[in-house]
Coordinates of C-alpha atoms in Angstrom, one line a residue:
M1 CA 0.5 124.9 175.0
A2 CA 3.9 124.8 176.6
K3 CA 4.3 123.5 179.8
K4 CA 5.3 125.5 182.9
K5 CA 9.3 125.4 183.6
N6 CA 10.0 123.5 187.0
S7 CA 13.2 125.2 188.8
R8 CA 14.3 122.1 191.0
R9 CA 17.8 121.1 191.2
L10 CA 19.3 119.1 188.6
S11 CA 20.1 116.3 190.7
G12 CA 16.4 116.1 191.6
S13 CA 13.5 114.4 190.1
V14 CA 13.2 116.8 187.3
Y15 CA 16.1 117.2 185.0
P16 CA 16.5 117.7 181.2
I17 CA 16.3 114.9 178.4
A18 CA 18.2 115.4 175.5
A19 CA 17.2 113.2 172.2
I20 CA 20.0 112.8 169.7
G21 CA 19.0 112.0 166.1
A22 CA 21.6 110.5 163.7
S23 CA 21.6 108.5 160.4
A24 CA 24.0 108.1 157.6
G25 CA 27.5 109.1 158.9
G26 CA 26.2 109.8 162.4
L27 CA 28.9 107.7 164.3
E28 CA 31.5 110.2 163.6
A29 CA 29.5 112.9 164.9
I30 CA 28.1 111.1 167.9
E31 CA 32.0 109.9 169.1
A32 CA 33.1 113.5 168.5
F33 CA 29.8 114.7 170.8
F34 CA 30.0 111.9 173.6
R35 CA 34.1 112.5 174.0
K36 CA 33.2 115.9 175.2
M37 CA 30.1 115.4 177.1
P38 CA 31.0 115.6 180.6
G39 CA 30.0 112.4 182.4
E40 CA 28.0 113.9 185.2
S41 CA 25.7 117.0 183.8
G42 CA 22.6 115.8 185.1
I43 CA 21.0 115.3 181.9
G44 CA 19.5 112.3 180.4
F45 CA 20.2 111.2 177.0
V46 CA 18.4 109.2 174.4
L47 CA 20.1 108.1 171.0
V48 CA 17.8 107.6 168.1
T49 CA 19.4 106.4 165.0
H50 CA 18.3 104.6 161.9
L51 CA 19.2 101.2 162.4
A52 CA 19.3 97.9 160.0
P53 CA 16.1 95.9 161.3
K54 CA 17.9 92.4 161.3
H55 CA 21.2 93.3 162.6
V56 CA 22.0 93.4 166.3
S57 CA 23.5 97.0 167.2
I58 CA 27.0 97.0 168.7
L59 CA 26.3 100.9 169.3
P60 CA 25.9 100.6 173.1
E61 CA 29.4 99.1 173.1
L62 CA 30.9 101.5 171.2
L63 CA 29.5 104.2 172.7
Q64 CA 30.6 102.9 176.2
K65 CA 34.2 103.4 175.0
W66 CA 33.7 107.2 174.6
T67 CA 32.1 108.2 177.7
T68 CA 31.9 107.5 181.4
M69 CA 28.2 107.5 181.4
K70 CA 26.3 104.5 181.9
V71 CA 25.2 103.4 178.3
R72 CA 22.3 100.9 177.9
Q73 CA 20.0 99.8 175.0
A74 CA 16.4 100.9 175.7
K75 CA 14.0 98.6 177.0
D76 CA 10.0 99.0 177.1
G77 CA 9.1 100.7 180.4
S78 CA 12.7 101.7 181.3
P79 CA 13.3 105.4 182.8
V80 CA 15.3 108.0 181.2
S81 CA 17.6 108.5 184.0
P82 CA 20.5 111.7 184.2
D83 CA 23.9 110.9 183.4
T84 CA 22.8 107.7 181.3
V85 CA 22.2 107.3 177.6
S86 CA 19.4 105.0 176.0
V87 CA 19.9 103.5 172.8
I88 CA 17.0 102.8 170.5
P89 CA 17.0 98.9 169.7
P90 CA 16.9 97.8 165.8
N91 CA 13.6 97.3 164.3
K92 CA 11.6 99.4 167.2
Q93 CA 9.7 102.5 167.4
M94 CA 10.4 104.3 170.5
T95 CA 8.4 107.0 172.3
I96 CA 8.3 108.4 175.7
H97 CA 5.4 108.9 178.4
N98 CA 6.0 110.3 181.8
G99 CA 9.8 110.1 181.7
R100 CA 9.8 106.2 180.7
L101 CA 10.5 104.8 177.4
R102 CA 8.1 102.9 175.0
L103 CA 8.7 100.3 172.4
S104 CA 6.6 99.3 169.7
E105 CA 6.4 97.5 166.4
F106 CA 6.4 99.6 163.5
S107 CA 2.9 100.2 161.9
Q108 CA 4.2 101.1 158.6
P109 CA 6.4 99.4 156.1
R110 CA 10.3 99.8 156.0
G111 CA 10.9 103.1 154.4
A112 CA 7.9 105.2 156.0
H113 CA 9.9 104.9 159.1
L114 CA 10.7 108.1 161.0
P115 CA 11.9 107.5 164.4
I116 CA 13.8 110.5 165.3
D117 CA 10.5 112.5 164.4
T118 CA 8.2 110.2 166.3
F119 CA 10.6 110.3 169.2
L120 CA 11.3 113.8 169.1
R121 CA 7.3 114.9 168.9
S122 CA 6.8 112.6 171.9
L123 CA 9.7 114.5 173.7
A124 CA 7.7 117.8 173.4
A125 CA 4.6 116.5 174.6
D126 CA 6.0 114.5 177.7
Q127 CA 8.6 117.0 178.9
G128 CA 7.7 120.7 177.2
P129 CA 10.5 123.5 178.0
R130 CA 12.8 120.2 179.6
G131 CA 13.1 118.5 176.0
I132 CA 16.2 119.1 173.8
G133 CA 16.7 117.9 170.3
I134 CA 19.9 117.3 168.7
I135 CA 20.2 116.6 164.9
L136 CA 23.4 115.1 163.8
S137 CA 24.7 113.9 160.5
G138 CA 22.2 111.8 158.1
T139 CA 20.4 112.0 154.7
G140 CA 16.8 113.2 154.6
S141 CA 15.0 115.3 156.6
D142 CA 13.9 113.0 159.7
G143 CA 13.9 115.1 162.8
T144 CA 12.4 118.2 161.1
L145 CA 9.0 118.1 162.3
G146 CA 10.2 116.6 165.4
L147 CA 12.1 119.8 166.0
K148 CA 9.0 122.3 165.2
A149 CA 6.9 120.3 167.9
L150 CA 10.0 120.9 170.7
K151 CA 10.2 124.5 169.8
G152 CA 6.3 125.0 169.9
E153 CA 6.6 123.7 173.8
L154 CA 9.6 125.6 174.4
G155 CA 12.4 123.1 174.0
M156 CA 15.8 124.0 172.9
V157 CA 17.3 122.6 169.6
M158 CA 20.7 122.1 168.7
V159 CA 22.1 121.2 165.0
Q160 CA 25.3 120.1 163.7
E161 CA 26.8 122.5 161.0
A162 CA 26.2 121.0 157.7
A163 CA 29.7 121.4 156.5
S164 CA 31.0 119.4 159.2
A165 CA 28.7 116.4 158.6
Q166 CA 29.5 113.7 156.2
Y167 CA 25.9 113.8 155.2
G168 CA 24.5 116.8 155.3
G169 CA 20.7 116.3 154.6
M170 CA 19.3 116.3 158.1
P171 CA 21.2 119.3 159.6
T172 CA 20.1 121.3 156.8
S173 CA 16.7 120.3 156.6
A174 CA 16.7 121.1 160.4
A175 CA 18.8 124.3 159.9
A176 CA 16.4 125.3 157.1
T177 CA 13.4 126.0 159.5
G178 CA 15.5 128.7 161.3
L179 CA 14.0 127.3 164.7
A180 CA 17.9 125.7 165.4
D181 CA 18.9 127.5 168.9
Y182 CA 22.9 126.7 168.1
I183 CA 24.4 125.5 165.0
L184 CA 27.6 124.0 165.9
K185 CA 30.1 121.4 165.3
P186 CA 29.6 118.3 167.3
E187 CA 32.4 118.4 169.6
K188 CA 31.4 122.2 170.3
M189 CA 27.8 121.2 171.1
P190 CA 28.3 119.8 174.8
A191 CA 29.8 123.0 176.4
Q192 CA 26.7 125.0 175.4
L193 CA 24.4 122.0 176.2
V194 CA 25.3 122.0 179.8
A195 CA 25.5 125.8 180.4
Y196 CA 22.1 126.0 178.8
A197 CA 20.5 123.0 180.9
R198 CA 21.9 124.5 184.2
R199 CA 20.6 127.8 183.8
T200 CA 17.1 126.5 182.5
V201 CA 16.5 123.5 184.9
S202 CA 18.6 124.0 187.8
G203 CA 17.2 127.5 188.9
S204 CA 20.0 129.7 188.0
G205 CA 18.5 130.7 184.8
V206 CA 16.1 134.1 184.7
K207 CA 12.8 133.9 185.9
I208 CA 10.9 137.5 185.2
L209 CA 7.5 136.0 185.9
P210 CA 5.5 136.8 188.7
G211 CA 6.9 139.1 191.0
N212 CA 9.0 141.6 189.4
N213 CA 7.5 144.8 189.4
K214 CA 9.8 145.9 186.7
S215 CA 8.9 143.4 184.2
P216 CA 6.1 145.2 182.8
S217 CA 7.6 148.2 182.1
F218 CA 10.3 146.2 180.2
L219 CA 8.0 144.1 178.5
N220 CA 6.1 147.0 176.9
R221 CA 9.7 148.4 175.7
I222 CA 10.3 145.0 174.1
I223 CA 6.9 144.9 172.6
S224 CA 7.5 148.5 171.2
V225 CA 10.7 147.3 169.8
L226 CA 9.0 144.6 168.1
R227 CA 6.4 146.8 166.7
A228 CA 8.9 149.1 165.2
R229 CA 11.2 146.6 163.8
T230 CA 8.3 144.0 162.6
G231 CA 5.3 146.2 162.1
H232 CA 3.4 144.0 164.2
D233 CA 2.0 144.7 167.9
F234 CA 1.7 141.7 170.5
S235 CA 0.3 144.1 173.3
L236 CA -2.8 142.0 173.2
Y237 CA -1.1 138.6 173.1
K238 CA -1.2 136.7 176.7
K239 CA 1.8 138.0 179.0
N240 CA 2.5 134.5 180.1
T241 CA 3.3 133.5 176.8
I242 CA 5.4 136.5 175.5
Y243 CA 7.2 136.1 179.0
R244 CA 8.1 132.5 178.2
R245 CA 9.6 133.3 174.8
I246 CA 11.8 136.2 176.1
E247 CA 12.8 133.8 179.2
R248 CA 14.0 131.2 176.7
R249 CA 16.1 134.0 174.5
M250 CA 17.5 135.3 177.6
N251 CA 18.7 131.5 178.6
V252 CA 19.9 131.1 175.1
H253 CA 22.1 134.1 175.3
Q254 CA 22.7 133.6 179.0
I255 CA 21.6 137.0 179.7
N256 CA 20.5 137.3 183.4
D257 CA 17.5 140.1 183.8
I258 CA 15.1 141.4 181.5
A259 CA 16.9 145.0 181.5
A260 CA 20.1 143.8 179.9
Y261 CA 17.7 141.7 177.4
D262 CA 15.9 145.0 176.7
R263 CA 19.5 146.7 176.4
F264 CA 20.4 143.5 174.0
I265 CA 17.2 143.8 171.9
Q266 CA 17.5 147.5 171.3
D267 CA 21.3 147.0 170.3
S268 CA 20.9 143.8 168.1
E269 CA 19.7 143.8 164.3
K270 CA 18.5 140.3 164.3
E271 CA 17.5 139.7 168.0
A272 CA 13.7 141.6 167.3
E273 CA 13.0 139.2 164.2
I274 CA 14.1 135.9 165.8
L275 CA 12.0 136.7 169.1
F276 CA 9.0 137.7 166.5
K277 CA 9.7 134.3 164.9
E278 CA 9.5 132.5 168.4
L279 CA 6.5 134.1 169.2
L280 CA 4.8 132.7 166.1
I281 CA 6.0 129.3 166.9
G282 CA 2.9 126.7 167.2
V283 CA 2.7 123.1 166.7
T284 CA 1.5 122.5 163.5
N285 CA 1.5 119.4 160.9
F286 CA -0.8 117.7 158.4
F287 CA -4.3 116.4 160.1
R288 CA -3.0 117.5 163.7
D289 CA -5.6 115.6 166.1
P290 CA -6.5 113.3 163.3
E291 CA -9.7 112.7 165.0
S292 CA -10.9 116.5 164.6
F293 CA -10.5 116.3 161.0
Q294 CA -12.3 112.7 160.8
T295 CA -15.4 114.6 162.6
L296 CA -15.2 117.4 160.1
Q297 CA -14.9 115.0 156.8
S298 CA -17.7 112.3 158.3
N299 CA -20.1 114.8 159.7
V300 CA -20.0 118.4 158.7
L301 CA -18.7 118.8 155.4
P302 CA -21.1 116.4 153.7
K303 CA -24.0 117.9 155.2
L304 CA -22.9 121.7 154.4
L305 CA -22.0 120.5 150.9
R306 CA -25.4 118.8 150.2
T307 CA -27.0 122.7 150.7
K308 CA -24.8 123.9 148.1
P309 CA -25.5 124.0 144.2
D310 CA -23.3 122.2 141.7
G311 CA -20.2 124.7 140.4
Y312 CA -20.8 126.6 143.7
T313 CA -17.7 128.5 145.0
F314 CA -17.1 126.9 148.4
R315 CA -14.7 129.7 150.2
A316 CA -12.9 128.8 153.3
W317 CA -10.2 131.0 155.3
V318 CA -7.5 129.7 157.6
P319 CA -5.7 132.8 159.6
G320 CA -2.6 131.8 161.1
C321 CA -1.9 129.3 158.7
S322 CA 1.7 129.2 159.9
T323 CA 3.6 127.0 157.3
G324 CA 0.0 125.6 155.5
E325 CA 0.0 122.0 156.4
E326 CA -3.8 122.7 158.0
A327 CA -5.0 124.5 154.9
Y328 CA -3.8 122.0 152.6
S329 CA -5.2 119.2 155.0
L330 CA -8.6 121.1 154.5
A331 CA -8.0 121.0 150.7
I332 CA -7.5 117.5 150.6
L333 CA -11.1 116.8 153.0
L334 CA -13.3 119.1 150.6
H335 CA -11.8 117.4 147.5
E336 CA -12.4 114.2 148.5
C337 CA -16.0 115.3 149.9
A338 CA -16.8 116.7 146.9
Q339 CA -15.8 113.3 145.0
A340 CA -17.8 111.1 147.5
Q341 CA -20.7 113.5 146.1
N342 CA -19.7 113.1 142.7
R343 CA -20.1 117.0 142.3
H344 CA -18.0 119.9 141.5
F345 CA -17.4 123.0 143.7
N346 CA -15.3 125.6 143.0
I347 CA -12.9 125.4 146.2
Q348 CA -11.0 128.6 147.4
I349 CA -9.2 128.8 150.3
F350 CA -6.9 131.4 151.7
G351 CA -4.4 130.9 154.1
T352 CA -2.8 133.8 155.6
D353 CA -0.2 134.9 158.4
I354 CA 1.8 137.6 159.5
D355 CA 5.0 135.8 159.3
R356 CA 5.8 136.3 155.5
D357 CA 8.6 133.4 155.6
A358 CA 5.9 131.1 156.5
I359 CA 3.7 132.3 154.1
D360 CA 6.4 131.8 151.3
F361 CA 6.7 128.3 152.5
S362 CA 3.2 127.4 152.1
R363 CA 2.8 128.8 148.4
N364 CA 5.9 126.7 147.8
G365 CA 4.4 123.7 149.0
L366 CA 7.4 121.6 149.5
Y367 CA 7.7 119.4 152.8
P368 CA 10.1 117.0 154.0
E369 CA 9.9 113.7 153.9
S370 CA 9.2 113.2 157.2
I371 CA 5.3 113.9 156.7
R372 CA 5.0 110.6 155.9
G373 CA 4.3 110.1 159.3
D374 CA 1.1 112.3 159.1
I375 CA -0.3 111.5 155.9
S376 CA -1.7 108.0 154.7
P377 CA 0.0 106.2 152.0
E378 CA -3.0 106.9 149.3
R379 CA -3.2 110.4 150.2
L380 CA 0.4 111.1 149.8
K381 CA 0.5 109.2 146.5
R382 CA -2.5 111.1 145.3
Y383 CA -1.8 114.8 146.6
F384 CA 1.9 115.3 146.7
S385 CA 4.5 114.5 144.1
K386 CA 8.2 113.1 145.4
E387 CA 10.8 115.5 144.5
D388 CA 14.4 114.3 143.0
G389 CA 16.0 116.5 145.7
G390 CA 14.1 115.1 148.7
G391 CA 11.1 115.9 150.0
Y392 CA 7.0 115.7 148.7
R393 CA 5.5 118.7 146.9
V394 CA 1.7 119.4 146.7
K395 CA 0.1 118.8 143.5
K396 CA -1.6 121.2 141.3
L397 CA -4.8 119.6 142.1
L398 CA -4.5 121.4 145.7
R399 CA -2.4 124.3 144.7
E400 CA -5.1 125.6 142.6
M401 CA -7.3 125.7 145.4
L402 CA -5.4 128.1 147.7
V403 CA -3.7 131.5 148.2
F404 CA -1.4 132.1 150.7
A405 CA -1.2 135.9 151.8
P406 CA 0.5 137.7 154.5
Q407 CA -2.2 139.1 156.7
N408 CA -2.3 140.9 160.4
I409 CA -5.5 138.7 161.6
I410 CA -5.8 141.8 164.6
A411 CA -5.3 144.9 162.0
D412 CA -6.1 143.8 158.6
P413 CA -9.9 143.4 157.2
P414 CA -11.3 139.7 157.1
F415 CA -12.7 137.7 154.3
T416 CA -16.1 137.5 154.0
K417 CA -18.9 135.1 152.7
L418 CA -17.2 132.2 154.0
D419 CA -18.4 128.7 154.3
L420 CA -15.7 127.5 156.9
L421 CA -13.3 129.5 159.1
S422 CA -10.5 127.1 160.5
C423 CA -8.4 128.9 163.3
R424 CA -6.8 126.1 165.1
N425 CA -4.5 126.7 168.1
L426 CA -4.3 130.8 167.5
L427 CA -6.6 132.1 169.9
I428 CA -4.7 130.1 172.9
Y429 CA -2.2 132.7 172.4
L430 CA -4.4 135.8 172.8
G431 CA -5.6 137.8 175.5
T432 CA -9.0 137.6 176.4
E433 CA -9.8 141.0 175.3
L434 CA -8.2 140.3 171.5
Q435 CA -10.5 136.9 171.4
E436 CA -13.8 139.0 172.1
K437 CA -13.0 141.1 169.5
L438 CA -12.1 138.3 167.1
L439 CA -15.1 136.0 167.9
P440 CA -17.5 138.6 166.5
I441 CA -15.3 139.2 163.5
F442 CA -15.3 135.5 162.6
H443 CA -19.2 135.6 162.9
Y444 CA -19.5 138.2 160.5
S445 CA -17.0 136.7 158.1
L446 CA -18.9 133.5 157.9
R447 CA -22.4 132.9 155.5
P448 CA -25.3 131.8 157.3
N449 CA -24.9 128.3 159.0
G450 CA -20.9 128.6 158.3
I451 CA -18.4 126.6 160.2
L452 CA -16.2 127.7 162.7
F453 CA -13.2 124.9 163.3
L454 CA -11.2 125.3 166.3
G455 CA -8.2 123.8 168.4
S456 CA -8.7 121.0 171.1
S457 CA -8.1 123.6 173.9
E458 CA -9.9 126.4 172.6
T459 CA -13.4 127.9 173.2
V460 CA -15.8 130.3 171.6
G461 CA -15.9 131.6 175.6
R462 CA -18.3 134.6 176.1
S463 CA -19.3 134.4 172.0
A464 CA -21.5 131.6 172.6
D465 CA -24.6 133.4 171.3
L466 CA -22.9 133.7 168.2
F467 CA -22.2 130.2 167.8
E468 CA -23.8 127.0 168.3
A469 CA -21.6 123.7 168.9
V470 CA -22.1 121.1 166.2
N471 CA -19.3 118.7 168.0
K472 CA -18.1 120.2 171.6
K473 CA -15.2 117.5 172.2
W474 CA -13.4 118.8 168.5
K475 CA -14.7 122.7 169.0
I476 CA -16.7 122.6 166.0
F477 CA -19.2 125.6 165.6
Q478 CA -21.9 126.8 163.7
R479 CA -22.9 130.0 163.0
R480 CA -25.9 131.4 164.5
L481 CA -28.4 133.8 163.1
L482 CA -28.7 136.7 165.4
P483 CA -31.9 138.8 165.7
D484 CA -31.2 142.7 164.7
A485 CA -31.4 143.6 168.5
K486 CA -28.1 141.5 168.8
K487 CA -26.5 142.6 165.8
A488 CA -25.8 146.0 167.4
R489 CA -23.5 144.8 169.8
L490 CA -20.9 143.4 167.0
A491 CA -18.8 146.3 167.2
F492 CA -16.0 146.1 165.3
P493 CA -14.1 148.2 162.7
L494 CA -15.7 146.3 160.2
D495 CA -19.3 147.3 161.5
P496 CA -22.0 146.4 158.5
S497 CA -24.3 149.0 159.9
K498 CA -22.2 151.7 158.5
S499 CA -22.2 150.9 154.8
R500 CA -23.4 152.8 152.0
K501 CA -27.1 152.8 151.2
G502 CA -28.1 150.2 148.9
R503 CA -24.8 148.0 149.5
E504 CA -25.9 147.3 153.2
D505 CA -24.3 144.0 153.5
I506 CA -20.8 145.4 152.7
S507 CA -18.9 147.9 154.8
P508 CA -15.5 149.7 152.9
G509 CA -13.7 147.3 155.3
V510 CA -15.3 144.2 153.9
R511 CA -15.4 145.5 150.4
T512 CA -11.5 146.0 150.6
A513 CA -11.2 142.5 151.9
E514 CA -12.9 141.1 149.1
E515 CA -10.9 142.8 146.6
L516 CA -8.0 141.5 148.8
G517 CA -9.1 138.0 148.3
V518 CA -9.6 138.2 144.3
V519 CA -6.5 140.0 144.1
Q520 CA -4.5 137.3 145.8
L521 CA -6.1 134.8 143.7
L522 CA -5.1 136.4 140.6
E523 CA -1.7 137.2 141.8
T524 CA -1.1 133.7 142.1
V525 CA -2.5 132.7 138.4
L526 CA -0.5 135.6 136.9
E527 CA 2.5 134.4 138.5
R528 CA 2.2 130.8 137.2
S529 CA 1.3 132.2 133.7
D530 CA 3.1 134.2 130.7
A531 CA 0.3 137.3 130.9
P532 CA 1.5 140.5 129.6
P533 CA 1.7 143.5 132.1
C534 CA -1.5 144.4 133.5
A535 CA -3.1 146.3 136.3
I536 CA -6.4 145.4 138.6
I537 CA -8.4 148.2 139.2
N538 CA -12.0 148.6 141.0
G539 CA -15.1 150.5 140.5
N540 CA -13.4 153.7 140.7
F541 CA -10.8 152.6 138.3
D542 CA -8.1 153.0 141.0
A543 CA -5.5 150.5 140.6
V544 CA -5.1 148.1 143.3
Y545 CA -2.6 145.5 142.0
F546 CA 0.0 145.5 139.3
F547 CA 1.7 142.9 137.5
G548 CA 4.7 142.9 135.4
R549 CA 6.5 146.1 134.1
T550 CA 3.7 148.2 133.5
G551 CA 5.9 151.5 133.2
R552 CA 6.0 151.8 129.5
F553 CA 2.0 152.4 129.6
L554 CA 1.5 154.1 133.0
E555 CA 3.2 156.8 135.0
P556 CA 2.2 158.6 138.0
A557 CA 0.5 161.9 137.2
P558 CA 1.9 165.1 138.3
G559 CA 0.7 166.7 141.5
K560 CA -1.3 165.3 144.4
A561 CA -0.7 161.2 144.2
S562 CA -3.4 159.0 142.5
L563 CA -3.7 155.3 141.6
N564 CA -6.4 156.4 139.2
I565 CA -5.7 154.2 136.2
L566 CA -7.0 157.0 133.6
E567 CA -4.8 159.8 135.1
M568 CA -1.9 157.7 135.0
A569 CA -2.2 156.5 131.3
R570 CA 0.2 157.8 129.1
Q571 CA -0.3 160.6 126.4
G572 CA -2.5 159.0 123.7
L573 CA -3.2 155.9 125.6
R574 CA -6.2 157.6 127.8
S575 CA -8.9 158.0 125.8
E576 CA -8.8 154.7 124.2
L577 CA -8.3 152.9 127.6
A578 CA -11.1 155.3 129.1
A579 CA -13.5 154.1 126.6
A580 CA -12.4 150.3 127.0
V581 CA -13.1 150.3 130.6
R582 CA -16.3 152.0 130.5
E583 CA -17.6 150.0 128.0
T584 CA -16.7 147.1 130.0
V585 CA -18.4 148.3 132.9
N586 CA -21.5 148.9 131.1
S587 CA -21.6 145.5 129.2
Q588 CA -19.8 143.6 131.9
K589 CA -17.7 141.8 129.1
E590 CA -14.4 142.0 128.1
H591 CA -13.1 144.7 125.1
F592 CA -10.2 145.3 123.3
R593 CA -8.3 148.3 121.6
K594 CA -5.9 147.4 119.1
G595 CA -2.8 149.2 117.4
V596 CA -3.5 152.3 120.3
E597 CA -0.2 154.6 119.7
V598 CA 1.5 155.8 122.8
E599 CA 3.0 159.3 122.5
G600 CA 6.4 160.8 124.2
G601 CA 9.7 159.5 123.8
E602 CA 12.4 158.8 121.2
N603 CA 10.5 155.4 120.2
P604 CA 6.8 155.7 120.5
L605 CA 4.8 152.5 121.2
C606 CA 2.0 150.9 119.5
V607 CA -0.1 149.1 122.2
D608 CA -3.2 146.4 122.3
I609 CA -5.3 147.0 125.2
H610 CA -7.4 144.1 126.8
V611 CA -10.0 145.2 129.3
Q612 CA -11.7 142.2 131.2
P613 CA -14.6 141.9 134.1
I614 CA -13.4 139.5 137.3
P615 CA -16.4 137.6 137.8
E616 CA -17.7 136.0 140.9
H617 CA -17.0 137.8 144.0
G618 CA -14.8 140.6 142.1
R619 CA -17.2 143.4 143.1
G620 CA -16.7 145.6 140.0
L621 CA -13.0 144.5 139.8
M622 CA -11.3 144.7 136.2
M623 CA -8.3 143.6 134.7
V624 CA -6.3 145.6 132.4
A625 CA -3.6 144.5 130.2
F626 CA -1.1 146.1 127.7
Q627 CA 0.4 144.1 125.0
E628 CA 2.9 146.2 123.1
T629 CA 2.7 145.4 119.3
P630 CA 4.2 146.2 116.0
R631 CA 3.4 149.9 114.7
A632 CA 0.0 150.0 112.6
K633 CA -0.9 153.2 110.7
G634 CA -4.8 154.5 111.5
K635 CA -6.7 155.0 114.1
A636 CA -7.1 152.3 117.0
R637 CA -9.9 149.8 116.1
E638 CA -12.0 147.9 118.8
T639 CA -12.4 144.5 118.2
G640 CA -14.9 143.7 121.4
P641 CA -16.8 142.8 123.2
H642 CA -16.1 139.3 123.5

C-alpha cells in the first residue's frame, strides 16, 4: 500500500528523490535535462544508466559541466542528498533502502541486467509518493516495470517524448503503459518537475483529508462522475485510497482545492478515464512475493492435485487480474505441478478485471524484456518466446489455459466450482463493508477444500469461520465446510437457496456465471480459428453469444425483442434449425442439416447447419454454426448424429 505523504519543507529531512533512467542515446538527453535544472531545487537525483562493465565511467565529470549541483559516483551506503546527483558506477546493481544507496554484484549474467527497473522498484518501496521516475532515451524496455511500481505507490512519472529521443525504445515502452504523468522533451522537464515537487512535498500541495467538511460531498460528486463516465461504482472503495489518488491528480494539474477539481473533471473529456485508471493501479509482476508462490507450489497445489482424477478440469479464477502476470504465474505453477506428478489435467484459469485495456493487454500476452528480473531463465525459455520487435510473448502452451474477460467483481456474477481463487492485493483497496460481502461469495465460488490465495497484507477478517488458514504468513486459506445453520447467513445476490427445485446448487446468477465462463473460453478458441458464423445458445434456445456475420441467417423478429434463435431464424431456416436443435438436446450429440434453403431476398441462400452440445460445464449450452454452400436441389437432409 502507498505510504502516507509527508508535508515537511523541502529543505527538511524529507525531500523528493528523482531517479533518471537512460541508455543508448541518453547522454544528449541527460545534458539537455541538467542544463535546465536549477541548482537548488531541494530534489535528490540518482542517475541510472547502462554502462559497459569494464570501462571507467566519465559520466560524473561530464555531468558536472552541465550543472551546479554536486555530482558524485554512488558508493555503498551513501545517502541521497538534496541538490546532489548520485551516478551509478559500472558493473554494479544499485538499490535504495532508508534513503541510502546500496551497491551489489549482479546475480545474473550480462544481458539480463535491468538496472533501471531494479532501482525504480526499490525507490517505490522505500520512498512511496516521494519517488519520481524519469525515463530518457534508450533501447528496450528497462524502466517500464519500475514505473508501474512507482505509480502503485503514488509516485510521479515523467517520460521523454519518443520523437525527441535518439533511441525511442525505452520512452515508447514507458509511455505505452498509460501511466506517465508528463511526456515532455528533456529540456521541458525541469520546470514541471520543480513545480510538482514543491507542491507535493513542501506542503503547498493540496491536502483534502482529513478535516475538510466539504470533501465528502465533493468526493461523492466525483464518484458520480466516474460512475457515469466509466460505468463503475467506487463508493465502497476505501475513502483514503480515493482521496490520495485525487490529490495526486490535483497536484499534477496544479489545482488547489477539491471544488476546482470537481469542476475540472466535470468539464474534461479525459480526466475521469485517467482517474479511473489510477484508482485501478496496483503493483503487479510475475511471481510477486516469490516465497508465497513457492509455498503454493511446494506445499499446497501438489496435495490438491493428488485428490483429483486424471483428466480432471482444474478451475481457477483471478479477479482483479490487471495485466495478467498473476494469472500466467499460476498457469506456470499448475503446469509444473501436473508434470511433476506425471499426470494430465485440463487447466482452465479465468482472469477478470474491470479495466478493459488491461484485459486486452493480458490477452495479447506480450510483456517487456524487463520481466527477466522476475522469471527464471528456465521458465522464460520454456513458457515465453522472444519477439523480433522486442519483448517476450507467452507461448500457446500457457495461453490455451487462460480466458481473460472484463468483469466487475462487485456487480457481476462470480465463477463457481473453483479449485483455486487467487485474489491478491485487491481487498486492501476495498472498504470493510465490501470485503465482508465478497468473502462469502468467494466461499460459495470454491469447491469443498478449494484454496483461497490472498496478498501478504490481506486477511479474511470476520469471515474466519468460512476459511481455514493453510499458511498464515502467505495468506493461503482453504474453504471450510459449513453446517446448514451457518449457510443461511451467506446472504448475497447469488444465494443458492433461491435456486429452482431440482437445481438446488445453482442459482440463476450462478448459472449465468457458468455460461459466461464457457462463452469466454469459446470466444478465445473461436477468435483463433477459421470457424464459420455461429451462435451459442442456452437451454431456452436464447442466444448468449454471436461469432462472425450471422445476419444472413438470423435477424431480429418483428415485435417484442427476443434473442430466441428459433424466432430469429430467417424464413425457410426455422423448421430445420428447430429440428436439429431439439435432436441435439435429446441425444446430446451433434447434428447436421445440409442444403437448407433460406428464402427471401434477390439471392436466396443455401446453408449447412451444425448444432453441437458444449460438454463439461456448459450446462445445456449449444453451438449453432452456419455455413453457406452452393445451392442444391431437393429437401434438406440430416447427416447426424455424430
